[in-house]
Coordinates of C-alpha atoms in Angstrom, one line a residue:
Chain A
X757 CA -14.1 -37.8 -3.2
X758 CA -13.5 -35.3 -5.9
X759 CA -11.5 -32.3 -4.8
X760 CA -11.1 -28.8 -6.4
X761 CA -8.8 -25.9 -6.2
X762 CA -9.6 -23.5 -3.1
X763 CA -8.0 -20.1 -2.5
X764 CA -8.8 -17.9 0.2
X765 CA -7.0 -14.3 0.2
X766 CA -6.8 -11.5 2.4
X767 CA -5.5 -8.1 1.6
X768 CA -2.1 -9.0 3.6
X769 CA -1.6 -12.5 2.5
X770 CA -2.7 -15.7 1.0
X771 CA -4.0 -17.8 3.8
X772 CA -4.8 -21.0 1.8
X773 CA -4.3 -22.4 -1.3
X774 CA -4.6 -26.1 -2.5
X775 CA -7.0 -28.8 -3.1
X776 CA -10.0 -29.4 -0.9
X777 CA -13.1 -31.6 -0.7
X778 CA -15.5 -28.9 0.4
X779 CA -16.0 -25.5 1.7
X780 CA -18.9 -23.9 4.0
X781 CA -19.0 -20.0 3.0
X782 CA -21.2 -17.5 5.2
X783 CA -22.8 -16.0 2.2
X784 CA -24.7 -13.3 2.7
X785 CA -28.0 -14.9 1.7
X786 CA -27.2 -17.8 4.0
X787 CA -24.7 -20.2 4.4
X788 CA -23.8 -22.2 1.4
X789 CA -21.4 -25.2 0.9
X790 CA -19.2 -25.7 -2.4
X791 CA -18.5 -28.8 -3.5
X792 CA -16.6 -30.0 -6.7
X793 CA -18.1 -29.0 -9.9
X794 CA -20.3 -26.5 -8.5
X795 CA -21.9 -24.1 -11.0
X796 CA -20.4 -20.7 -11.4
X797 CA -21.5 -18.4 -8.6
X798 CA -20.6 -15.0 -7.3
X799 CA -21.5 -14.1 -3.8
X800 CA -20.5 -11.6 -1.0
X801 CA -20.1 -12.8 2.3
X802 CA -21.0 -11.7 5.5
X803 CA -19.0 -12.2 9.0
X804 CA -18.7 -15.6 10.0
X805 CA -16.9 -19.0 10.0
X806 CA -15.5 -20.5 7.0
X807 CA -15.1 -24.1 7.2
X808 CA -12.5 -25.9 4.8
X809 CA -12.5 -29.7 4.4
X810 CA -9.6 -31.3 3.2
X811 CA -10.1 -34.7 4.2
X812 CA -13.5 -36.0 5.6
X813 CA -14.3 -35.2 9.0
X814 CA -11.5 -32.8 9.4
X815 CA -12.4 -29.2 9.1
X816 CA -10.4 -26.0 9.8
X817 CA -12.4 -23.0 10.5
X818 CA -11.4 -19.3 9.6
X819 CA -13.1 -16.5 10.8
X820 CA -14.0 -13.9 7.8
X821 CA -15.4 -10.5 7.7
X822 CA -16.8 -9.3 4.4
X823 CA -15.7 -10.2 1.1
X824 CA -16.8 -12.4 -1.5
X825 CA -16.5 -15.8 -3.1
X826 CA -16.0 -16.5 -6.7
X827 CA -16.9 -19.9 -7.8
X828 CA -15.9 -20.9 -11.5
X829 CA -14.5 -23.8 -13.4
X830 CA -11.2 -23.2 -12.0
X831 CA -12.1 -23.7 -8.3
X832 CA -13.0 -21.5 -5.4
X833 CA -11.6 -18.1 -4.8
X834 CA -12.6 -16.4 -1.4
X835 CA -11.4 -12.5 -1.1
X836 CA -12.0 -11.8 2.5
X837 CA -11.5 -8.3 3.6
X838 CA -10.3 -9.7 7.2
X839 CA -9.5 -13.4 7.6
X840 CA -8.1 -14.9 10.9
X841 CA -7.7 -18.7 11.3
X842 CA -9.0 -20.4 14.3
X843 CA -5.4 -21.0 15.8
X844 CA -4.8 -17.1 15.7
X845 CA -8.0 -16.2 17.3
X846 CA -7.9 -14.9 20.8
X847 CA -10.3 -13.3 23.3
X848 CA -8.7 -9.9 22.7
X849 CA -8.8 -9.9 18.9
X850 CA -12.7 -11.2 19.0
X851 CA -13.3 -8.3 21.4
X852 CA -11.7 -5.9 19.2
X853 CA -13.6 -7.2 16.6
X854 CA -16.8 -6.8 18.2
X855 CA -16.0 -3.2 19.1
X856 CA -15.3 -2.2 15.6
X857 CA -18.5 -3.7 14.4
X858 CA -20.3 -2.0 17.2
X859 CA -18.4 1.4 16.0
X860 CA -19.8 0.6 12.6
X861 CA -23.1 0.1 13.9
X862 CA -23.0 3.6 16.0
X863 CA -21.4 5.5 12.9
X864 CA -24.3 4.8 10.4
X865 CA -28.2 5.5 10.2
X866 CA -28.9 3.6 7.1
X867 CA -31.1 0.7 8.0
X868 CA -29.1 -1.5 5.6
X869 CA -25.9 -0.8 6.9
X870 CA -27.2 -0.9 10.5
X871 CA -28.5 -4.4 9.8
X872 CA -25.3 -5.5 8.3
X873 CA -23.4 -4.5 11.5
X874 CA -25.9 -6.0 13.6
X875 CA -25.7 -9.4 12.3
X876 CA -21.8 -9.1 12.2
X877 CA -22.1 -8.4 15.8
X878 CA -24.3 -11.3 16.6
X879 CA -22.0 -13.5 14.6
X880 CA -18.6 -12.5 16.4
X881 CA -20.6 -12.9 20.0
X882 CA -21.7 -16.3 18.8
X883 CA -18.3 -17.0 17.6
X884 CA -16.7 -15.8 20.8
X885 CA -19.4 -18.3 22.9
X886 CA -18.5 -21.3 20.4
X887 CA -14.9 -21.0 21.3
X888 CA -15.5 -20.5 24.8
X889 CA -14.2 -17.5 25.7
Chain B
X1192 CA 46.4 26.1 2.5
X1193 CA 44.3 24.6 5.4
X1194 CA 46.4 23.9 8.5
X1195 CA 46.8 20.2 9.7
X1196 CA 44.4 20.7 12.3
X1197 CA 41.5 21.6 10.0
X1198 CA 42.2 18.8 7.9
X1199 CA 42.1 16.5 10.8
X1200 CA 38.7 17.9 11.7
X1201 CA 37.4 17.8 8.2
X1202 CA 38.4 13.9 8.0
X1203 CA 36.9 13.3 11.3
X1204 CA 33.7 15.2 10.4
X1205 CA 33.1 13.3 7.2
X1206 CA 34.0 9.9 8.8
X1207 CA 31.2 10.4 11.5
X1208 CA 28.8 11.2 8.3
X1209 CA 29.8 8.1 6.7
X1210 CA 28.9 6.4 9.9
X1211 CA 25.5 7.7 9.7
X1212 CA 25.1 7.1 6.1
X1213 CA 26.2 3.4 6.6
X1214 CA 23.7 2.9 9.4
X1215 CA 20.8 4.4 7.3
X1216 CA 21.7 2.0 4.5
X1217 CA 21.5 -0.7 6.6
X1218 CA 18.3 0.0 8.2
X1219 CA 16.6 0.7 4.9
X1220 CA 17.7 -2.7 3.6
X1221 CA 16.3 -4.2 6.8
X1222 CA 13.0 -2.3 6.2
X1223 CA 12.9 -3.0 2.6
X1224 CA 13.1 -6.6 3.0
X1225 CA 9.9 -6.4 5.2
X1226 CA 8.2 -3.9 2.9
X1227 CA 8.9 -6.0 -0.2
X1228 CA 7.4 -9.2 1.4
X1229 CA 4.2 -7.2 2.4
X1230 CA 3.8 -5.8 -1.0
X1231 CA 4.5 -9.3 -2.7
X1232 CA 1.9 -10.8 -0.1
X1233 CA -0.7 -8.2 -1.2
X1234 CA -0.3 -8.9 -4.7
X1235 CA -2.7 -12.0 -5.3
X1236 CA -5.5 -10.1 -3.4
X1237 CA -5.2 -7.4 -5.9
X1238 CA -4.6 -9.4 -9.1
X1239 CA -7.8 -11.8 -8.2
X1240 CA -9.8 -8.6 -7.4
X1241 CA -9.2 -7.4 -11.1
X1242 CA -10.0 -10.7 -12.4
X1243 CA -13.2 -11.3 -10.6
X1244 CA -14.1 -7.4 -11.6
X1245 CA -13.1 -8.1 -15.0
X1246 CA -15.5 -11.2 -15.3
X1247 CA -18.3 -8.9 -13.6
X1248 CA -17.9 -5.9 -15.8
X1249 CA -17.6 -7.9 -19.0
X1250 CA -21.2 -9.3 -18.2
X1251 CA -23.0 -5.9 -17.8
X1252 CA -23.5 -3.1 -20.2
X1253 CA -22.7 0.4 -19.3
X1254 CA -25.9 2.2 -18.8
X1255 CA -27.9 4.8 -16.4
X1256 CA -28.1 2.0 -13.9
X1257 CA -24.3 1.3 -13.6
X1258 CA -22.7 2.7 -10.6
X1259 CA -20.9 6.2 -11.0
X1260 CA -17.6 4.6 -9.7
X1261 CA -17.5 2.5 -12.8
X1262 CA -19.1 4.4 -15.4
X1263 CA -18.1 8.0 -14.2
X1264 CA -20.1 11.1 -13.6
X1265 CA -20.3 11.7 -17.5
X1266 CA -17.8 14.9 -17.4
X1267 CA -14.1 15.5 -16.6
X1268 CA -14.1 18.7 -15.4
X1269 CA -12.6 18.4 -11.9
X1270 CA -9.8 16.3 -11.4
X1271 CA -8.5 14.9 -8.2
X1272 CA -5.1 13.9 -7.9
X1273 CA -4.2 11.6 -5.0
X1274 CA -0.3 12.1 -4.4
X1275 CA 1.4 9.5 -2.3
X1276 CA 4.9 10.2 -1.1
X1277 CA 7.0 9.4 1.7
X1278 CA 7.0 11.1 4.9
X1279 CA 10.7 11.2 5.3
X1280 CA 13.5 12.5 3.0
X1281 CA 17.3 11.4 2.6
X1282 CA 15.8 8.8 0.0
X1283 CA 17.2 10.2 -3.4
X1284 CA 14.8 11.4 -6.0
X1285 CA 12.1 9.3 -4.6
X1286 CA 9.6 12.1 -3.6
X1287 CA 10.7 14.5 -6.2
X1288 CA 10.1 12.3 -9.1
X1289 CA 6.5 11.4 -7.8
X1290 CA 5.8 15.3 -7.2
X1291 CA 7.3 16.1 -10.5
X1292 CA 4.7 13.5 -12.6
X1293 CA 2.0 15.0 -10.1
X1294 CA 2.9 18.5 -11.0
X1295 CA 3.4 17.9 -15.0
X1296 CA -0.1 16.4 -14.9
X1297 CA -1.5 19.2 -12.7
X1298 CA -0.1 21.7 -15.1
X1299 CA -1.3 20.0 -18.4
X1300 CA -5.2 19.8 -16.9
X1301 CA -4.7 23.2 -15.9
X1302 CA -3.6 24.3 -19.2
X1303 CA -6.8 22.6 -20.5
X1304 CA -8.9 24.6 -18.4
X1305 CA -9.8 21.9 -16.0
X1306 CA -10.3 22.3 -12.0
X1307 CA -7.5 20.6 -10.2
X1308 CA -7.6 19.2 -6.5
X1309 CA -5.0 17.8 -4.9
X1310 CA -5.0 15.4 -1.6
X1311 CA -1.3 14.5 -0.3
X1312 CA -0.7 11.4 1.3
X1313 CA 3.0 12.0 3.0
X1314 CA 4.4 15.1 4.3
X1315 CA 7.2 15.3 1.7
X1316 CA 5.1 15.7 -1.3
X1317 CA 2.9 18.3 0.4
X1318 CA 6.2 20.3 1.1
X1319 CA 7.1 20.1 -2.7
X1320 CA 3.8 20.7 -4.3
X1321 CA 2.4 23.5 -1.9
X1322 CA 4.9 25.8 -3.4
X1323 CA 3.2 25.8 -6.5
X1324 CA -0.4 24.6 -5.8
X1325 CA -1.1 26.1 -2.3
X1326 CA -4.7 26.6 -3.2
X1327 CA -5.2 23.2 -5.1
X1328 CA -4.3 21.0 -2.1
X1329 CA -7.3 20.3 -0.2
X1330 CA -6.0 17.7 2.1
X1331 CA -2.9 16.3 3.6
X1332 CA -3.1 12.5 5.0
X1333 CA -0.2 12.2 7.6
X1334 CA 0.8 8.5 8.1
X1335 CA 4.1 9.3 10.3
X1336 CA 2.6 7.8 13.1
X1337 CA 1.9 4.5 11.1
X1338 CA 4.6 2.1 11.4
X1339 CA 3.5 -0.6 9.3
X1340 CA 1.0 -0.1 6.8
X1341 CA -2.2 -1.8 7.0
X1342 CA -5.3 -2.4 5.3
X1343 CA -7.1 0.0 7.6
X1344 CA -5.0 2.8 6.2
X1345 CA -6.2 2.0 2.6
X1346 CA -9.5 1.8 3.7
X1347 CA -9.4 5.1 5.8
X1348 CA -8.0 6.9 2.6
X1349 CA -10.5 5.2 0.3
X1350 CA -13.2 6.4 2.8
X1351 CA -12.2 10.1 2.5
X1352 CA -11.9 9.7 -1.2
X1353 CA -15.5 8.2 -1.6
X1354 CA -17.2 10.7 0.7
X1355 CA -15.6 13.7 -1.7
X1356 CA -16.8 11.7 -4.8
X1357 CA -20.3 11.2 -3.5
X1358 CA -20.5 14.7 -2.5
X1359 CA -19.7 15.5 -6.1
X1360 CA -16.5 17.2 -5.7
X1361 CA -14.6 15.9 -8.5
X1362 CA -15.1 13.6 -11.6
X1363 CA -11.8 11.9 -12.2
X1364 CA -9.3 10.9 -9.8
X1365 CA -5.6 9.8 -10.3
X1366 CA -3.5 8.0 -7.9
X1367 CA 0.3 8.9 -8.2
X1368 CA 2.8 6.3 -6.4
X1369 CA 5.9 4.9 -7.1
X1370 CA 6.0 1.1 -8.6
X1371 CA 8.2 -1.1 -7.1
X1372 CA 10.7 -2.7 -9.8
X1373 CA 13.8 -3.5 -7.8
X1374 CA 16.2 -1.9 -5.5
X1375 CA 17.5 0.6 -8.1
X1376 CA 14.2 0.9 -10.2
X1377 CA 11.3 2.7 -8.8
X1378 CA 9.1 3.7 -11.6
X1379 CA 6.7 7.0 -10.7
X1380 CA 3.1 5.8 -11.9
X1381 CA 0.0 7.4 -12.4
X1382 CA -3.1 5.5 -12.4
X1383 CA -6.9 6.2 -12.7
X1384 CA -9.0 5.0 -10.0
X1385 CA -12.3 6.7 -10.4
X1386 CA -14.0 5.8 -12.8
X1387 CA -12.3 2.6 -12.3
X1388 CA -10.2 1.1 -15.3
X1389 CA -11.2 -2.4 -15.8
X1390 CA -9.4 -4.9 -18.0
X1391 CA -12.4 -6.8 -19.2
X1392 CA -11.2 -10.3 -20.0
X1393 CA -10.7 -10.7 -23.6
X1394 CA -12.8 -14.3 -23.9
X1395 CA -16.0 -13.4 -22.2
X1396 CA -16.7 -16.0 -19.5
X1397 CA -18.5 -18.9 -21.2
X1398 CA -20.1 -20.2 -17.9
X1399 CA -22.9 -18.0 -16.9
X1400 CA -22.5 -17.1 -13.4
X1401 CA -25.3 -16.8 -11.1
X1402 CA -25.1 -13.6 -8.5
X1403 CA -26.2 -13.8 -5.0
X1404 CA -27.3 -11.1 -4.4
X1405 CA -27.7 -9.8 -7.9
X1406 CA -25.2 -8.2 -10.1
X1407 CA -25.7 -4.5 -9.8
X1408 CA -25.5 -4.8 -5.7
X1409 CA -22.3 -7.1 -6.0
X1410 CA -20.9 -4.2 -8.1
X1411 CA -21.9 -1.5 -5.7
X1412 CA -19.8 -3.3 -3.0
X1413 CA -17.2 -4.6 -5.0
X1414 CA -16.0 -1.3 -6.7
X1415 CA -15.5 0.9 -3.4
X1416 CA -13.6 -2.3 -2.0
X1417 CA -11.6 -2.4 -5.3
X1418 CA -10.7 1.4 -4.7
X1419 CA -9.4 0.4 -1.2
X1420 CA -7.5 -2.4 -2.4
X1421 CA -5.8 -0.1 -5.4
X1422 CA -4.7 2.4 -2.8
X1423 CA -3.7 -0.1 -0.4
X1424 CA -1.3 -1.6 -3.1
X1425 CA -0.1 1.8 -3.8
X1426 CA 0.9 2.5 -0.4
X1427 CA 2.7 -0.8 0.1
X1428 CA 4.6 -0.5 -3.5
X1429 CA 5.4 3.1 -2.3
X1430 CA 6.8 1.7 1.0
X1431 CA 9.0 -0.6 -0.6
X1432 CA 10.0 1.9 -3.1
X1433 CA 10.9 4.3 -0.6
X1434 CA 13.3 2.1 1.4
X1435 CA 14.7 1.0 -2.0
X1436 CA 15.6 4.4 -3.1
X1437 CA 16.8 5.2 0.4
X1438 CA 19.0 2.1 0.3
X1439 CA 20.7 3.2 -3.0
X1440 CA 20.9 7.1 -2.1
X1441 CA 22.6 6.1 1.3
X1442 CA 24.9 3.5 -0.6
X1443 CA 25.9 6.3 -2.9
X1444 CA 26.6 8.6 0.1
X1445 CA 28.6 6.0 2.0
X1446 CA 30.9 5.3 -1.2
X1447 CA 31.0 9.1 -1.9
X1448 CA 32.1 9.7 1.8
X1449 CA 34.8 6.9 1.3
X1450 CA 36.4 8.5 -1.6
X1451 CA 36.4 11.7 0.2
X1452 CA 38.3 10.6 3.2
X1453 CA 40.7 9.0 0.8
X1454 CA 41.2 12.2 -1.1
X1455 CA 41.2 14.2 2.4
X1456 CA 44.0 12.0 4.0
X1457 CA 46.2 12.0 0.9
X1458 CA 46.4 16.0 1.2
X1459 CA 46.8 15.4 4.9
X1460 CA 49.6 13.0 4.6
X1461 CA 51.4 15.2 2.0
X1462 CA 51.3 18.4 3.8
X1463 CA 52.4 16.7 7.1
X1464 CA 55.3 15.4 5.1
X1465 CA 56.0 18.8 3.6
X1466 CA 56.1 20.1 6.9
X1467 CA 58.6 17.6 8.3
X1468 CA 60.8 18.2 5.3
X1469 CA 60.7 21.8 5.8
X1470 CA 61.7 21.5 9.2
X1471 CA 64.5 19.0 8.4
X1472 CA 66.0 21.5 5.7
X1473 CA 65.6 24.3 8.3
X1474 CA 67.6 22.3 10.8
X1475 CA 70.3 21.2 8.4
X1476 CA 70.9 24.4 6.7
X1477 CA 71.0 26.0 10.3
X1478 CA 74.0 23.4 11.1
X1479 CA 75.6 24.2 7.8
X1480 CA 75.5 27.9 8.6
X1481 CA 77.4 27.6 11.8

């Protein structure tokens, strides 16, 4: 399978850099999968799991919160405002994230921002359930 | 001529000072390593952000629809200076060189008849600047309680600046911080953050991008984030610079103290020897007189 260059960068560090088969992105307007040779696209991300497949049938999940993805001929670059690999996730961290999202929800009255926060909370709750916490 | 006891006391106190400066130097060296890795780890994000923004900005034309963070408010009457310094002193010229750069900038703007507002991040810069610009300083952001600078701090400061920008309190914002070149070289830097300075890639991207959601919307979410990233980066560079400056300042102080101890010990030994000789002469001449 053709591979492409993928980079996952958070403000604090580079989380992943290398050749991969496929990446599933939690894009704002619906999840999308990026494969090699994808046409150039730029999209914002919502809260959710990003799945990196470097060998078939072997996915690695990373929880990202906000950010954007840039697909061009050089590959895919994801700039996540916050990124937590599955291995590093604990119940405490998730609860903390949910609390922050809820605070965002409380802090705003704008419908768009409220909706974004609501979907973030839902996504985080889902993540929590998926990881059996 | 100080007595022997005075000299002994003086040597002891210089030795004690030397121990402190030596300890501070070692602490700064350890902290520097951590701050440096943090600053280096943050670089890729900021660089990619610049590239992506450049790609995006080269695709659009500045018009009335362009977000004000990119296009500016159309005037440059009110300037906001965000001055980032350290919370602690004893780090050589670190704080004063940033403050001097900011002061020169502010004086130039005032001479041109512009209004200047200042936000201080870090107490030391505030202490220096408030002597001259007491009325201009509108806020002091204290990061003393923060041990390791995280993205949240950058976000917090960016939020405050954005709120003021949206309230129309200023037209142009400039960030002052010290760029970390090496342990002995920290360069005080002024960087304009609002309106955003974006390097558009020279060769426009040949591929046609698809935007999801549309360009304008991406740009409006991207620009505030870019601001946060720039501030976050400035804070990290500043933290590394501070430790570097402190390390070399304390290294100098330790060496200075060493020299001082050497000189004082020499004087001490000389006067002790002079005393012994004098006593011997007294005894001998006393014996001869008999």
